[in-house]
mmCIF file of C-alpha atoms in Angstrom:
data_model
loop_
_atom_site.group_PDB
_atom_site.id
_atom_site.type_symbol
_atom_site.label_atom_id
_atom_site.label_comp_id
_atom_site.label_asym_id
_atom_site.label_seq_id
_atom_site.Cartn_x
_atom_site.Cartn_y
_atom_site.Cartn_z
ATOM 1 C CA ASP A 54 -71.751 -43.944 11.574
ATOM 2 C CA LEU A 55 -73.177 -43.541 7.862
ATOM 3 C CA LEU A 56 -76.876 -43.661 9.299
ATOM 4 C CA ARG A 57 -75.923 -40.955 11.706
ATOM 5 C CA GLU A 58 -74.424 -38.828 9.017
ATOM 6 C CA ALA A 59 -77.318 -39.233 6.743
ATOM 7 C CA ALA A 60 -79.580 -37.896 9.757
ATOM 8 C CA ASN A 61 -77.493 -34.766 9.687
ATOM 9 C CA TYR A 62 -78.633 -34.261 6.176
ATOM 10 C CA THR A 63 -82.248 -34.428 6.347
ATOM 11 C CA ALA A 64 -84.530 -31.771 7.222
ATOM 12 C CA ASN A 65 -87.518 -34.248 7.979
ATOM 13 C CA ASP A 66 -87.747 -34.699 11.702
ATOM 14 C CA SER A 67 -89.369 -38.425 11.703
ATOM 15 C CA LEU A 68 -86.846 -39.370 9.303
ATOM 16 C CA LYS A 69 -83.707 -38.195 11.629
ATOM 17 C CA LYS A 70 -85.277 -39.791 14.496
ATOM 18 C CA PHE A 71 -85.410 -43.139 12.692
ATOM 19 C CA LEU A 72 -82.057 -43.002 11.361
ATOM 20 C CA GLU A 73 -80.539 -42.207 14.533
ATOM 21 C CA LEU A 74 -82.423 -44.825 16.524
ATOM 22 C CA ARG A 75 -81.636 -47.327 14.016
ATOM 23 C CA ALA A 76 -77.914 -46.344 14.085
ATOM 24 C CA ASP A 77 -78.177 -46.955 18.175
ATOM 25 C CA ALA A 78 -80.060 -50.155 17.574
ATOM 26 C CA PHE A 79 -77.383 -51.793 15.160
ATOM 27 C CA GLY A 80 -74.778 -51.153 18.305
ATOM 28 C CA THR A 81 -77.223 -52.405 21.018
ATOM 29 C CA ASP A 82 -79.098 -55.293 19.136
ATOM 30 C CA ASP A 83 -82.409 -53.613 20.566
ATOM 31 C CA TYR A 84 -84.738 -52.420 17.520
ATOM 32 C CA TYR A 85 -87.626 -51.839 19.729
ATOM 33 C CA ALA A 86 -87.668 -47.947 19.674
ATOM 34 C CA SER A 87 -86.447 -47.493 16.278
ATOM 35 C CA ASP A 88 -89.429 -50.031 14.854
ATOM 36 C CA PHE A 89 -91.824 -47.603 16.321
ATOM 37 C CA ALA A 90 -90.189 -44.673 14.813
ATOM 38 C CA TRP A 91 -90.266 -46.545 11.657
ATOM 39 C CA MET A 92 -93.826 -46.909 11.737
ATOM 40 C CA ASP A 93 -94.108 -43.413 12.466
ATOM 41 C CA LEU A 94 -92.203 -42.449 9.534
ATOM 42 C CA ASP A 95 -93.566 -39.823 7.631
ATOM 43 C CA ALA A 96 -90.836 -38.853 4.972
ATOM 44 C CA PRO A 97 -91.078 -38.805 1.132
ATOM 45 C CA VAL A 98 -88.845 -41.949 1.303
ATOM 46 C CA GLU A 99 -89.213 -45.204 3.131
ATOM 47 C CA VAL A 100 -86.055 -46.462 4.718
ATOM 48 C CA THR A 101 -86.034 -50.323 5.196
ATOM 49 C CA ILE A 102 -82.823 -51.445 6.660
ATOM 50 C CA GLY A 103 -82.368 -53.986 9.558
ATOM 51 C CA PRO A 104 -83.999 -57.231 10.755
ATOM 52 C CA TYR A 105 -87.125 -57.579 9.388
ATOM 53 C CA GLU A 106 -87.805 -61.126 7.358
ATOM 54 C CA THR A 107 -88.452 -63.819 9.889
ATOM 55 C CA TYR A 108 -89.854 -66.491 7.303
ATOM 56 C CA GLU A 109 -86.089 -67.544 6.791
ATOM 57 C CA ASP A 110 -86.216 -69.103 10.209
ATOM 58 C CA GLU A 111 -88.777 -71.878 9.057
ATOM 59 C CA LEU A 112 -88.540 -73.738 12.574
ATOM 60 C CA PHE A 113 -89.852 -71.294 14.908
ATOM 61 C CA GLY A 114 -89.638 -67.905 13.213
ATOM 62 C CA TYR A 115 -87.700 -66.159 15.774
ATOM 63 C CA LYS A 116 -84.407 -65.193 13.826
ATOM 64 C CA ALA A 117 -84.829 -62.539 11.485
ATOM 65 C CA ALA A 118 -82.845 -61.905 8.165
ATOM 66 C CA PHE A 119 -81.352 -58.350 7.740
ATOM 67 C CA GLU A 120 -82.522 -56.540 4.681
ATOM 68 C CA ALA A 121 -81.973 -53.018 3.223
#
């Protein structure tokens, strides 16, 4: 809910799209669309929140650690 609330406060369209898609992703565990929105982000701040770091899984590198 806080990501959606933050999306309502920004005038930056790419940031708004990313925040909304990332909020959806946290509920569905499907980060594909929000990852692409993150790569297309054109905003004065770069938001990094979610499962990014795979180096924690030293066996296969499948599991990703969350960071913010």
